Amino acid sequence: MKVYIGIDDTDSHRGGCTTYVGYVFAKEVLKKWGPEAFQDFPRLIRLNPNVPFKTRGNAAVALALDVPPGDVDELWRLAVEVVQALARREGKTDPGVAMAVGLVPERARVLYRMALTQVVSVSAAERAGLKTWGGRGKIGAVAAVGAELPLSTFELIAYREGERLPIPPQLARAMEALTYPFTFHNVDRNRVLIEPRGPDPVYFGVRGLTPQHLVYAESLLESWGFKPSGWVIYRTNQAVDAHIELGIYFDEPYPYSFYRARGIIQGVKRVGGRHLVGWLDSGLPFVVYRHLGRMAAELERCVGCDVELYGGLKPRGGRLYLYVERAYILGRYRRARERCPYCGGSLESAGAGKGWRCRVCGTLFRRAATRWIYDYAPRALILPRPGEWRHLLKPPGVEPEIASFFSPSAVRWIV
């Protein structure tokens, strides 16, 4: 019997990690039903990072399993027991579990697409047709069960029991040199991206395209003295632009949603000489943080450009601001004078109040019309610096199609 179990919202700002809960649950399933119970790798599903209820990365986990029909109730009890034992019940933490038996309901598929870009209610999760337990974590749990992964990547997440030793940047660069492009997003200048900065049990996490390269990367780190207590490989929707390709968007901007807006940049200004604030011809204001790298500088020079901006909508001072995470410059409107209709020459001023004169044939005109030219030359994609990439963003050069060829039966995926 095919069974899908989702878990979410078990961590807090003080510690814990939903991926670790998923890891412990997967180990318990292995003990009881063996590796043949796993239809696929455990899944790590990233959702809209702008919701105000999230703790850190807004990730849920799910397991796609195949167990005897008579064991479904036992599997459900095991999932709830593991969550109850490991969830951090403090602050905003409100864990939830969801289960689908047989086929995943279409309503759960739709809820996943909504949860990539919008704020979803608990009642919507409860009406998705799944068995649920818990509080607000039901939303992510149902979304994780309903997640479609036409494209995916992998992440090997290693856990610790004691102190987390800092990984030197030169070692992260060496690991990337030996595994790129099959691992990616490992280091940004001197900032190591594979190690977390919070008080969670994660030692390091390496993202990649094949399980084999992730296992090799882990073995390199272990040989250099960074030995974890255990690790697991998750199939994820990270780094494939799932929110762009599958997310549901509305024309009207809603608070805390992921939003895309197209328009002409009417003006920009620096706030305190740091962050960039601008506005589109639609009246929508946007913000670009200075620490995102060249994005603020590029858009500052782009008044008059036709752009498509992507980011999170957040209320501030009674208005919604778009906090830009990526920008497409589609073109630029440039002002140009009409040319001489007789010879095609350019026009110059004949003096104050005297009209315009053709530079070639000398013909005088009382007035010269202004026309706007759409210039495609500035067309570009602008992304933040790698250290500021959100989990869902697809990095340049990543080709995730290869990930779909791998199954857990062909590789060691948990220790």
mmCIF file of C-alpha atoms in Angstrom:
data_model
loop_
_atom_site.group_PDB
_atom_site.id
_atom_site.type_symbol
_atom_site.label_atom_id
_atom_site.label_comp_id
_atom_site.label_asym_id
_atom_site.label_seq_id
_atom_site.Cartn_x
_atom_site.Cartn_y
_atom_site.Cartn_z
ATOM 1 C CA MET A 1 0.000 0.000 0.000
ATOM 2 C CA LYS A 2 1.436 3.358 -1.040
ATOM 3 C CA VAL A 3 1.506 5.850 1.801
ATOM 4 C CA TYR A 4 2.746 9.451 1.840
ATOM 5 C CA ILE A 5 3.669 11.082 5.160
ATOM 6 C CA GLY A 6 4.450 14.802 5.524
ATOM 7 C CA ILE A 7 5.938 16.606 8.552
ATOM 8 C CA ASP A 8 6.454 20.316 9.193
ATOM 9 C CA ASP A 9 7.085 23.048 11.779
ATOM 10 C CA THR A 10 9.039 21.098 14.367
ATOM 11 C CA ASP A 11 11.920 23.553 14.864
ATOM 12 C CA SER A 12 12.268 26.935 16.536
ATOM 13 C CA HIS A 13 14.732 29.811 16.521
ATOM 14 C CA ARG A 14 16.375 28.237 19.553
ATOM 15 C CA GLY A 15 17.059 24.872 17.968
ATOM 16 C CA GLY A 16 15.639 21.784 16.354
ATOM 17 C CA CYS A 17 15.321 20.964 12.674
ATOM 18 C CA THR A 18 12.476 19.481 10.649
ATOM 19 C CA THR A 19 14.953 17.635 8.408
ATOM 20 C CA TYR A 20 16.363 15.947 11.510
ATOM 21 C CA VAL A 21 12.869 14.805 12.525
ATOM 22 C CA GLY A 22 12.468 13.407 9.004
ATOM 23 C CA TYR A 23 15.849 11.681 9.331
ATOM 24 C CA VAL A 24 14.895 10.000 12.618
ATOM 25 C CA PHE A 25 11.515 8.966 11.187
ATOM 26 C CA ALA A 26 13.199 7.477 8.100
ATOM 27 C CA LYS A 27 15.580 5.484 10.340
ATOM 28 C CA GLU A 28 12.614 4.105 12.296
ATOM 29 C CA VAL A 29 10.850 3.104 9.067
ATOM 30 C CA LEU A 30 14.029 1.354 7.917
ATOM 31 C CA LYS A 31 14.172 -0.650 11.134
ATOM 32 C CA LYS A 32 10.558 -1.749 10.843
ATOM 33 C CA TRP A 33 9.967 -2.191 7.093
ATOM 34 C CA GLY A 34 13.419 -2.159 5.492
ATOM 35 C CA PRO A 35 14.800 -0.184 2.513
ATOM 36 C CA GLU A 36 12.279 -1.692 0.085
ATOM 37 C CA ALA A 37 9.562 0.372 1.801
ATOM 38 C CA PHE A 38 10.923 3.579 0.243
ATOM 39 C CA GLN A 39 9.463 4.499 -3.138
ATOM 40 C CA ASP A 40 11.873 7.435 -3.426
ATOM 41 C CA PHE A 41 14.405 9.398 -1.440
ATOM 42 C CA PRO A 42 12.976 11.326 1.496
ATOM 43 C CA ARG A 43 11.784 14.686 0.221
ATOM 44 C CA LEU A 44 12.728 18.140 1.438
ATOM 45 C CA ILE A 45 10.174 20.674 0.203
ATOM 46 C CA ARG A 46 10.838 24.406 0.408
ATOM 47 C CA LEU A 47 7.817 26.696 0.525
ATOM 48 C CA ASN A 48 7.124 30.448 0.404
ATOM 49 C CA PRO A 49 9.897 31.983 2.562
ATOM 50 C CA ASN A 50 7.995 35.245 3.104
ATOM 51 C CA VAL A 51 5.281 33.916 5.423
ATOM 52 C CA PRO A 52 5.557 35.503 8.881
ATOM 53 C CA PHE A 53 4.946 32.207 10.717
ATOM 54 C CA LYS A 54 8.068 30.421 9.486
ATOM 55 C CA THR A 55 10.966 29.723 11.815
ATOM 56 C CA ARG A 56 13.982 29.691 9.477
ATOM 57 C CA GLY A 57 14.010 28.084 6.034
ATOM 58 C CA ASN A 58 10.300 27.210 5.757
ATOM 59 C CA ALA A 59 10.964 23.598 4.784
ATOM 60 C CA ALA A 60 8.760 20.526 5.189
ATOM 61 C CA VAL A 61 9.710 16.886 4.697
ATOM 62 C CA ALA A 62 7.818 13.942 3.245
ATOM 63 C CA LEU A 63 8.334 10.211 2.828
ATOM 64 C CA ALA A 64 6.841 8.204 -0.050
ATOM 65 C CA LEU A 65 6.461 4.669 1.291
ATOM 66 C CA ASP A 66 5.057 1.278 0.362
ATOM 67 C CA VAL A 67 3.990 -0.816 3.367
ATOM 68 C CA PRO A 68 1.509 -3.674 3.914
ATOM 69 C CA PRO A 69 -2.103 -2.407 4.158
ATOM 70 C CA GLY A 70 -2.386 -3.642 7.719
ATOM 71 C CA ASP A 71 0.580 -1.489 8.810
ATOM 72 C CA VAL A 72 -0.787 1.893 7.741
ATOM 73 C CA ASP A 73 -2.172 2.741 11.206
ATOM 74 C CA GLU A 74 1.093 1.725 12.855
ATOM 75 C CA LEU A 75 3.030 3.928 10.413
ATOM 76 C CA TRP A 76 0.783 6.873 11.271
ATOM 77 C CA ARG A 77 1.269 6.346 15.007
ATOM 78 C CA LEU A 78 5.030 6.141 14.516
ATOM 79 C CA ALA A 79 5.102 9.438 12.621
ATOM 80 C CA VAL A 80 3.094 11.262 15.302
ATOM 81 C CA GLU A 81 5.209 9.740 18.098
ATOM 82 C CA VAL A 82 8.476 10.841 16.464
ATOM 83 C CA VAL A 83 7.161 14.373 15.946
ATOM 84 C CA GLN A 84 5.839 14.592 19.504
ATOM 85 C CA ALA A 85 9.194 13.413 20.852
ATOM 86 C CA LEU A 86 11.427 15.746 18.800
ATOM 87 C CA ALA A 87 9.377 18.888 18.064
ATOM 88 C CA ARG A 88 10.454 22.079 19.844
ATOM 89 C CA ARG A 89 7.235 23.425 21.354
ATOM 90 C CA GLU A 90 8.274 27.017 21.874
ATOM 91 C CA GLY A 91 7.736 30.351 20.184
ATOM 92 C CA LYS A 92 5.930 30.032 16.851
ATOM 93 C CA THR A 93 6.494 26.285 16.571
ATOM 94 C CA ASP A 94 3.236 24.406 15.930
ATOM 95 C CA PRO A 95 4.056 20.974 14.419
ATOM 96 C CA GLY A 96 1.843 19.040 12.066
ATOM 97 C CA VAL A 97 1.680 15.674 10.300
ATOM 98 C CA ALA A 98 -0.284 14.668 7.194
ATOM 99 C CA MET A 99 -0.859 11.337 5.474
ATOM 100 C CA ALA A 100 -2.290 10.243 2.121
ATOM 101 C CA VAL A 101 -3.002 6.588 1.425
ATOM 102 C CA GLY A 102 -3.092 5.312 -2.156
ATOM 103 C CA LEU A 103 -3.340 8.353 -4.434
ATOM 104 C CA VAL A 104 -2.439 11.906 -3.425
ATOM 105 C CA PRO A 105 -5.596 14.062 -3.719
ATOM 106 C CA GLU A 106 -5.547 16.789 -6.357
ATOM 107 C CA ARG A 107 -6.419 19.353 -3.684
ATOM 108 C CA ALA A 108 -3.087 18.582 -1.993
ATOM 109 C CA ARG A 109 -1.313 19.157 -5.322
ATOM 110 C CA VAL A 110 -2.987 22.552 -5.665
ATOM 111 C CA LEU A 111 -2.199 23.443 -2.060
ATOM 112 C CA TYR A 112 1.492 22.749 -2.721
ATOM 113 C CA ARG A 113 1.481 25.144 -5.660
ATOM 114 C CA MET A 114 -0.272 27.741 -3.506
ATOM 115 C CA ALA A 115 2.185 27.258 -0.646
ATOM 116 C CA LEU A 116 5.130 28.001 -2.959
ATOM 117 C CA THR A 117 4.013 31.609 -3.400
ATOM 118 C CA GLN A 118 1.074 32.445 -1.110
ATOM 119 C CA VAL A 119 0.002 32.339 2.535
ATOM 120 C CA VAL A 120 -2.198 29.255 3.038
ATOM 121 C CA SER A 121 -4.648 28.763 5.904
ATOM 122 C CA VAL A 122 -4.831 25.778 8.268
ATOM 123 C CA SER A 123 -8.442 25.216 7.220
ATOM 124 C CA ALA A 124 -7.350 24.841 3.580
ATOM 125 C CA ALA A 125 -4.880 22.141 4.629
ATOM 126 C CA GLU A 126 -7.578 20.363 6.648
ATOM 127 C CA ARG A 127 -9.865 20.307 3.586
ATOM 128 C CA ALA A 128 -7.209 18.853 1.255
ATOM 129 C CA GLY A 129 -8.408 15.280 1.746
ATOM 130 C CA LEU A 130 -5.526 13.981 3.908
ATOM 131 C CA LYS A 131 -5.437 12.636 7.422
ATOM 132 C CA THR A 132 -3.843 15.337 9.583
ATOM 133 C CA TRP A 133 -2.611 15.875 13.105
ATOM 134 C CA GLY A 134 -1.320 18.924 14.954
ATOM 135 C CA GLY A 135 -1.441 22.671 14.350
ATOM 136 C CA ARG A 136 -0.171 25.104 11.748
ATOM 137 C CA GLY A 137 2.436 22.569 10.633
ATOM 138 C CA LYS A 138 -0.405 20.775 8.822
ATOM 139 C CA ILE A 139 -0.016 23.313 6.008
ATOM 140 C CA GLY A 140 3.557 22.410 5.158
ATOM 141 C CA ALA A 141 2.928 18.719 5.837
ATOM 142 C CA VAL A 142 0.064 18.601 3.323
ATOM 143 C CA ALA A 143 2.082 20.670 0.830
ATOM 144 C CA ALA A 144 5.040 18.286 1.141
ATOM 145 C CA VAL A 145 2.783 15.297 0.434
ATOM 146 C CA GLY A 146 1.253 17.105 -2.549
ATOM 147 C CA ALA A 147 4.579 18.305 -3.973
ATOM 148 C CA GLU A 148 5.198 17.632 -7.639
ATOM 149 C CA LEU A 149 8.858 17.377 -8.612
ATOM 150 C CA PRO A 150 9.175 17.427 -12.418
ATOM 151 C CA LEU A 151 12.645 18.797 -11.706
ATOM 152 C CA SER A 152 14.611 18.219 -8.525
ATOM 153 C CA THR A 153 18.020 18.363 -6.923
ATOM 154 C CA PHE A 154 19.514 16.584 -3.920
ATOM 155 C CA GLU A 155 20.882 17.708 -0.580
ATOM 156 C CA LEU A 156 22.982 15.588 1.747
ATOM 157 C CA ILE A 157 22.345 16.840 5.280
ATOM 158 C CA ALA A 158 24.781 15.705 7.960
ATOM 159 C CA TYR A 159 23.998 15.931 11.669
ATOM 160 C CA ARG A 160 26.090 16.419 14.796
ATOM 161 C CA GLU A 161 25.827 15.435 18.421
ATOM 162 C CA GLY A 162 28.500 17.705 19.852
ATOM 163 C CA GLU A 163 30.182 20.944 18.850
ATOM 164 C CA ARG A 164 30.041 22.134 15.238
ATOM 165 C CA LEU A 165 33.580 22.743 14.027
ATOM 166 C CA PRO A 166 33.779 25.593 11.505
ATOM 167 C CA ILE A 167 34.671 24.473 7.977
ATOM 168 C CA PRO A 168 37.484 26.637 6.521
ATOM 169 C CA PRO A 169 36.647 28.357 3.205
ATOM 170 C CA GLN A 170 39.661 26.797 1.497
ATOM 171 C CA LEU A 171 38.352 23.298 2.252
ATOM 172 C CA ALA A 172 34.890 24.184 0.943
ATOM 173 C CA ARG A 173 36.518 25.514 -2.229
ATOM 174 C CA ALA A 174 38.612 22.353 -2.566
ATOM 175 C CA MET A 175 35.506 20.180 -2.194
ATOM 176 C CA GLU A 176 33.694 22.229 -4.836
ATOM 177 C CA ALA A 177 36.680 22.024 -7.207
ATOM 178 C CA LEU A 178 36.549 18.227 -6.975
ATOM 179 C CA THR A 179 32.768 17.900 -7.401
ATOM 180 C CA TYR A 180 31.475 20.915 -9.404
ATOM 181 C CA PRO A 181 29.108 21.120 -11.311
ATOM 182 C CA PHE A 182 27.570 18.064 -9.616
ATOM 183 C CA THR A 183 27.605 19.945 -6.321
ATOM 184 C CA PHE A 184 26.948 23.659 -6.200
ATOM 185 C CA HIS A 185 26.405 26.661 -3.932
ATOM 186 C CA ASN A 186 29.133 25.592 -1.522
ATOM 187 C CA VAL A 187 31.043 28.826 -0.915
ATOM 188 C CA ASP A 188 30.709 32.547 -1.685
ATOM 189 C CA ARG A 189 34.097 34.246 -1.459
ATOM 190 C CA ASN A 190 35.134 33.515 2.141
ATOM 191 C CA ARG A 191 31.671 32.612 3.357
ATOM 192 C CA VAL A 192 31.057 28.861 3.643
ATOM 193 C CA LEU A 193 27.505 28.128 2.512
ATOM 194 C CA ILE A 194 27.342 24.444 3.421
ATOM 195 C CA GLU A 195 27.343 25.053 7.179
ATOM 196 C CA PRO A 196 24.322 26.544 8.985
ATOM 197 C CA ARG A 197 24.546 29.521 11.298
ATOM 198 C CA GLY A 198 21.780 28.570 13.740
ATOM 199 C CA PRO A 199 21.659 26.367 16.854
ATOM 200 C CA ASP A 200 20.232 23.363 15.021
ATOM 201 C CA PRO A 201 21.663 19.816 14.921
ATOM 202 C CA VAL A 202 22.825 20.155 11.291
ATOM 203 C CA TYR A 203 26.600 19.872 10.819
ATOM 204 C CA PHE A 204 26.633 20.690 7.108
ATOM 205 C CA GLY A 205 24.466 20.371 4.013
ATOM 206 C CA VAL A 206 25.802 19.831 0.497
ATOM 207 C CA ARG A 207 23.540 20.468 -2.501
ATOM 208 C CA GLY A 208 24.009 18.634 -5.768
ATOM 209 C CA LEU A 209 22.669 16.824 -8.796
ATOM 210 C CA THR A 210 23.640 13.219 -8.094
ATOM 211 C CA PRO A 211 23.628 11.185 -4.852
ATOM 212 C CA GLN A 212 27.030 9.700 -5.733
ATOM 213 C CA HIS A 213 28.743 13.083 -5.853
ATOM 214 C CA LEU A 214 27.139 14.065 -2.564
ATOM 215 C CA VAL A 215 28.418 10.890 -0.886
ATOM 216 C CA TYR A 216 31.880 11.636 -2.289
ATOM 217 C CA ALA A 217 31.712 15.227 -1.003
ATOM 218 C CA GLU A 218 30.719 13.942 2.458
ATOM 219 C CA SER A 219 33.612 11.493 2.449
ATOM 220 C CA LEU A 220 36.022 14.325 1.628
ATOM 221 C CA LEU A 221 34.754 16.419 4.526
ATOM 222 C CA GLU A 222 34.884 13.410 6.835
ATOM 223 C CA SER A 223 38.481 12.665 5.800
ATOM 224 C CA TRP A 224 39.375 16.265 6.651
ATOM 225 C CA GLY A 225 38.101 15.816 10.201
ATOM 226 C CA PHE A 226 34.430 16.854 9.936
ATOM 227 C CA LYS A 227 32.776 13.600 10.960
ATOM 228 C CA PRO A 228 28.977 13.716 11.461
ATOM 229 C CA SER A 229 26.930 11.434 13.677
ATOM 230 C CA GLY A 230 24.752 10.533 10.687
ATOM 231 C CA TRP A 231 23.456 11.849 7.374
ATOM 232 C CA VAL A 232 20.636 11.494 4.869
ATOM 233 C CA ILE A 233 20.127 12.434 1.223
ATOM 234 C CA TYR A 234 16.911 14.324 0.457
ATOM 235 C CA ARG A 235 15.375 14.868 -2.955
ATOM 236 C CA THR A 236 14.380 18.533 -2.967
ATOM 237 C CA ASN A 237 12.626 21.243 -4.950
ATOM 238 C CA GLN A 238 15.556 23.548 -4.253
ATOM 239 C CA ALA A 239 17.445 25.310 -7.050
ATOM 240 C CA VAL A 240 14.880 24.541 -9.803
ATOM 241 C CA ASP A 241 12.724 27.709 -9.694
ATOM 242 C CA ALA A 242 9.744 25.670 -8.488
ATOM 243 C CA HIS A 243 8.018 28.842 -7.254
ATOM 244 C CA ILE A 244 8.398 30.442 -10.706
ATOM 245 C CA GLU A 245 7.399 27.390 -12.749
ATOM 246 C CA LEU A 246 4.711 25.852 -10.521
ATOM 247 C CA GLY A 247 3.635 28.551 -8.065
ATOM 248 C CA ILE A 248 0.220 30.221 -8.247
ATOM 249 C CA TYR A 249 0.222 33.994 -8.749
ATOM 250 C CA PHE A 250 -2.509 36.594 -8.447
ATOM 251 C CA ASP A 251 -2.714 39.924 -10.247
ATOM 252 C CA GLU A 252 -3.467 41.700 -6.983
ATOM 253 C CA PRO A 253 -0.567 41.950 -4.526
ATOM 254 C CA TYR A 254 -1.181 40.283 -1.166
ATOM 255 C CA PRO A 255 0.944 40.666 1.976
ATOM 256 C CA TYR A 256 3.665 38.060 2.456
ATOM 257 C CA SER A 257 3.152 36.484 -0.952
ATOM 258 C CA PHE A 258 5.859 35.910 -3.536
ATOM 259 C CA TYR A 259 5.018 38.322 -6.354
ATOM 260 C CA ARG A 260 6.152 39.243 -9.850
ATOM 261 C CA ALA A 261 5.601 42.701 -11.258
ATOM 262 C CA ARG A 262 6.358 44.129 -14.680
ATOM 263 C CA GLY A 263 6.642 47.838 -15.266
ATOM 264 C CA ILE A 264 8.818 50.849 -16.036
ATOM 265 C CA ILE A 265 11.115 52.070 -13.298
ATOM 266 C CA GLN A 266 10.049 55.668 -12.694
ATOM 267 C CA GLY A 267 12.621 56.625 -10.095
ATOM 268 C CA VAL A 268 15.028 55.344 -7.444
ATOM 269 C CA LYS A 269 16.802 56.671 -4.377
ATOM 270 C CA ARG A 270 19.248 55.408 -1.787
ATOM 271 C CA VAL A 271 18.090 55.261 1.822
ATOM 272 C CA GLY A 272 20.867 56.316 4.147
ATOM 273 C CA GLY A 273 23.335 55.729 1.325
ATOM 274 C CA ARG A 274 22.713 51.986 1.531
ATOM 275 C CA HIS A 275 19.531 50.235 0.442
ATOM 276 C CA LEU A 276 17.788 51.147 -2.812
ATOM 277 C CA VAL A 277 14.115 52.168 -2.884
ATOM 278 C CA GLY A 278 12.316 52.687 -6.196
ATOM 279 C CA TRP A 279 8.885 52.618 -7.754
ATOM 280 C CA LEU A 280 7.311 51.312 -10.940
ATOM 281 C CA ASP A 281 4.888 53.151 -13.211
ATOM 282 C CA SER A 282 2.103 51.089 -11.594
ATOM 283 C CA GLY A 283 2.891 52.825 -8.306
ATOM 284 C CA LEU A 284 4.300 49.688 -6.666
ATOM 285 C CA PRO A 285 7.356 50.567 -4.540
ATOM 286 C CA PHE A 286 10.265 48.146 -4.352
ATOM 287 C CA VAL A 287 13.303 47.685 -2.136
ATOM 288 C CA VAL A 288 16.714 46.211 -2.990
ATOM 289 C CA TYR A 289 19.021 45.550 -0.071
ATOM 290 C CA ARG A 290 22.612 46.667 -0.477
ATOM 291 C CA HIS A 291 23.999 43.315 0.674
ATOM 292 C CA LEU A 292 22.434 41.580 -2.353
ATOM 293 C CA GLY A 293 25.485 42.673 -4.363
ATOM 294 C CA ARG A 294 25.378 44.369 -7.742
ATOM 295 C CA MET A 295 21.561 44.174 -8.016
ATOM 296 C CA ALA A 296 21.062 47.505 -6.211
ATOM 297 C CA ALA A 297 23.710 49.245 -8.324
ATOM 298 C CA GLU A 298 22.306 47.850 -11.595
ATOM 299 C CA LEU A 299 18.718 48.896 -10.872
ATOM 300 C CA GLU A 300 19.869 52.303 -9.644
ATOM 301 C CA ARG A 301 21.140 52.976 -13.180
ATOM 302 C CA CYS A 302 17.982 51.618 -14.753
ATOM 303 C CA VAL A 303 15.430 54.446 -14.554
ATOM 304 C CA GLY A 304 13.290 54.141 -17.690
ATOM 305 C CA CYS A 305 13.911 50.418 -18.019
ATOM 306 C CA ASP A 306 11.166 47.903 -18.674
ATOM 307 C CA VAL A 307 11.694 45.319 -15.932
ATOM 308 C CA GLU A 308 10.148 42.231 -14.397
ATOM 309 C CA LEU A 309 10.818 42.050 -10.665
ATOM 310 C CA TYR A 310 10.379 39.022 -8.391
ATOM 311 C CA GLY A 311 10.305 39.056 -4.612
ATOM 312 C CA GLY A 312 8.306 39.011 -1.415
ATOM 313 C CA LEU A 313 5.577 41.535 -0.583
ATOM 314 C CA LYS A 314 5.726 42.940 2.923
ATOM 315 C CA PRO A 315 3.651 45.702 4.529
ATOM 316 C CA ARG A 316 5.421 48.796 5.795
ATOM 317 C CA GLY A 317 3.938 52.137 6.777
ATOM 318 C CA GLY A 318 0.520 51.237 5.406
ATOM 319 C CA ARG A 319 1.874 50.213 1.972
ATOM 320 C CA LEU A 320 3.082 47.006 0.368
ATOM 321 C CA TYR A 321 6.718 46.948 -0.724
ATOM 322 C CA LEU A 322 8.235 44.419 -3.098
ATOM 323 C CA TYR A 323 11.542 43.187 -1.683
ATOM 324 C CA VAL A 324 13.359 42.228 -4.867
ATOM 325 C CA GLU A 325 15.170 38.884 -5.108
ATOM 326 C CA ARG A 326 15.723 38.797 -8.867
ATOM 327 C CA ALA A 327 15.228 41.180 -11.758
ATOM 328 C CA TYR A 328 14.895 40.815 -15.508
ATOM 329 C CA ILE A 329 15.762 43.919 -17.508
ATOM 330 C CA LEU A 330 13.729 43.502 -20.685
ATOM 331 C CA GLY A 331 14.630 46.768 -22.402
ATOM 332 C CA ARG A 332 14.769 50.532 -22.029
ATOM 333 C CA TYR A 333 12.733 53.386 -23.434
ATOM 334 C CA ARG A 334 14.950 56.096 -24.934
ATOM 335 C CA ARG A 335 13.817 59.487 -26.164
ATOM 336 C CA ALA A 336 14.733 60.389 -29.765
ATOM 337 C CA ARG A 337 13.903 63.296 -32.103
ATOM 338 C CA GLU A 338 12.136 62.722 -35.390
ATOM 339 C CA ARG A 339 14.535 63.019 -38.328
ATOM 340 C CA CYS A 340 14.165 65.238 -41.364
ATOM 341 C CA PRO A 341 11.350 63.851 -43.553
ATOM 342 C CA TYR A 342 13.121 65.035 -46.752
ATOM 343 C CA CYS A 343 16.664 63.746 -46.372
ATOM 344 C CA GLY A 344 16.655 61.777 -43.157
ATOM 345 C CA GLY A 345 19.171 64.065 -41.465
ATOM 346 C CA SER A 346 19.163 64.793 -37.748
ATOM 347 C CA LEU A 347 17.651 68.018 -36.417
ATOM 348 C CA GLU A 348 19.263 70.708 -34.282
ATOM 349 C CA SER A 349 17.848 73.740 -32.517
ATOM 350 C CA ALA A 350 17.761 76.868 -34.687
ATOM 351 C CA GLY A 351 17.704 79.074 -31.571
ATOM 352 C CA ALA A 352 15.235 80.018 -28.866
ATOM 353 C CA GLY A 353 11.760 80.173 -30.363
ATOM 354 C CA LYS A 354 13.101 79.657 -33.927
ATOM 355 C CA GLY A 355 12.313 75.976 -34.342
ATOM 356 C CA TRP A 356 14.562 73.222 -35.648
ATOM 357 C CA ARG A 357 16.997 72.979 -38.578
ATOM 358 C CA CYS A 358 18.092 69.887 -40.516
ATOM 359 C CA ARG A 359 21.846 69.456 -40.218
ATOM 360 C CA VAL A 360 22.052 68.065 -43.788
ATOM 361 C CA CYS A 361 19.657 69.978 -46.040
ATOM 362 C CA GLY A 362 19.053 73.050 -43.823
ATOM 363 C CA THR A 363 15.235 72.800 -43.921
ATOM 364 C CA LEU A 364 13.567 74.654 -41.025
ATOM 365 C CA PHE A 365 10.709 73.181 -38.981
ATOM 366 C CA ARG A 366 8.558 74.952 -36.396
ATOM 367 C CA ARG A 367 8.508 71.951 -34.148
ATOM 368 C CA ALA A 368 10.088 68.511 -33.990
ATOM 369 C CA ALA A 369 8.159 65.593 -32.533
ATOM 370 C CA THR A 370 9.720 63.368 -29.882
ATOM 371 C CA ARG A 371 9.457 59.631 -30.281
ATOM 372 C CA TRP A 372 10.317 56.817 -27.910
ATOM 373 C CA ILE A 373 12.562 53.946 -28.992
ATOM 374 C CA TYR A 374 12.515 50.598 -27.207
ATOM 375 C CA ASP A 375 16.146 49.571 -26.800
ATOM 376 C CA TYR A 376 16.795 45.862 -26.235
ATOM 377 C CA ALA A 377 20.512 46.338 -25.540
ATOM 378 C CA PRO A 378 20.214 46.448 -21.705
ATOM 379 C CA ARG A 379 18.411 43.064 -21.593
ATOM 380 C CA ALA A 380 19.820 41.080 -18.656
ATOM 381 C CA LEU A 381 19.057 38.839 -15.700
ATOM 382 C CA ILE A 382 20.252 40.212 -12.356
ATOM 383 C CA LEU A 383 20.623 37.895 -9.383
ATOM 384 C CA PRO A 384 21.900 38.550 -5.861
ATOM 385 C CA ARG A 385 25.367 37.439 -4.838
ATOM 386 C CA PRO A 386 25.431 33.628 -4.261
ATOM 387 C CA GLY A 387 25.452 33.936 -0.479
ATOM 388 C CA GLU A 388 22.046 35.652 -0.641
ATOM 389 C CA TRP A 389 20.285 33.175 -2.936
ATOM 390 C CA ARG A 390 17.040 31.786 -1.536
ATOM 391 C CA HIS A 391 16.660 27.999 -1.551
ATOM 392 C CA LEU A 392 14.188 27.863 -4.440
ATOM 393 C CA LEU A 393 16.212 30.047 -6.815
ATOM 394 C CA LYS A 394 17.815 28.210 -9.733
ATOM 395 C CA PRO A 395 21.514 29.134 -9.877
ATOM 396 C CA PRO A 396 23.100 29.769 -13.282
ATOM 397 C CA GLY A 397 24.602 26.639 -14.790
ATOM 398 C CA VAL A 398 22.564 24.133 -12.768
ATOM 399 C CA GLU A 399 20.915 21.495 -14.994
ATOM 400 C CA PRO A 400 18.519 19.593 -12.691
ATOM 401 C CA GLU A 401 17.160 17.179 -15.316
ATOM 402 C CA ILE A 402 19.784 14.582 -14.342
ATOM 403 C CA ALA A 403 18.434 14.170 -10.792
ATOM 404 C CA SER A 404 15.302 12.320 -11.913
ATOM 405 C CA PHE A 405 17.366 9.303 -13.049
ATOM 406 C CA PHE A 406 18.330 8.224 -9.518
ATOM 407 C CA SER A 407 16.479 6.045 -7.019
ATOM 408 C CA PRO A 408 17.332 5.071 -3.426
ATOM 409 C CA SER A 409 17.787 1.426 -4.413
ATOM 410 C CA ALA A 410 20.943 2.275 -6.367
ATOM 411 C CA VAL A 411 22.929 4.245 -3.782
ATOM 412 C CA ARG A 412 23.597 4.520 -0.060
ATOM 413 C CA TRP A 413 21.403 7.403 1.053
ATOM 414 C CA ILE A 414 21.251 7.253 4.869
ATOM 415 C CA VAL A 415 23.707 6.520 7.668
#
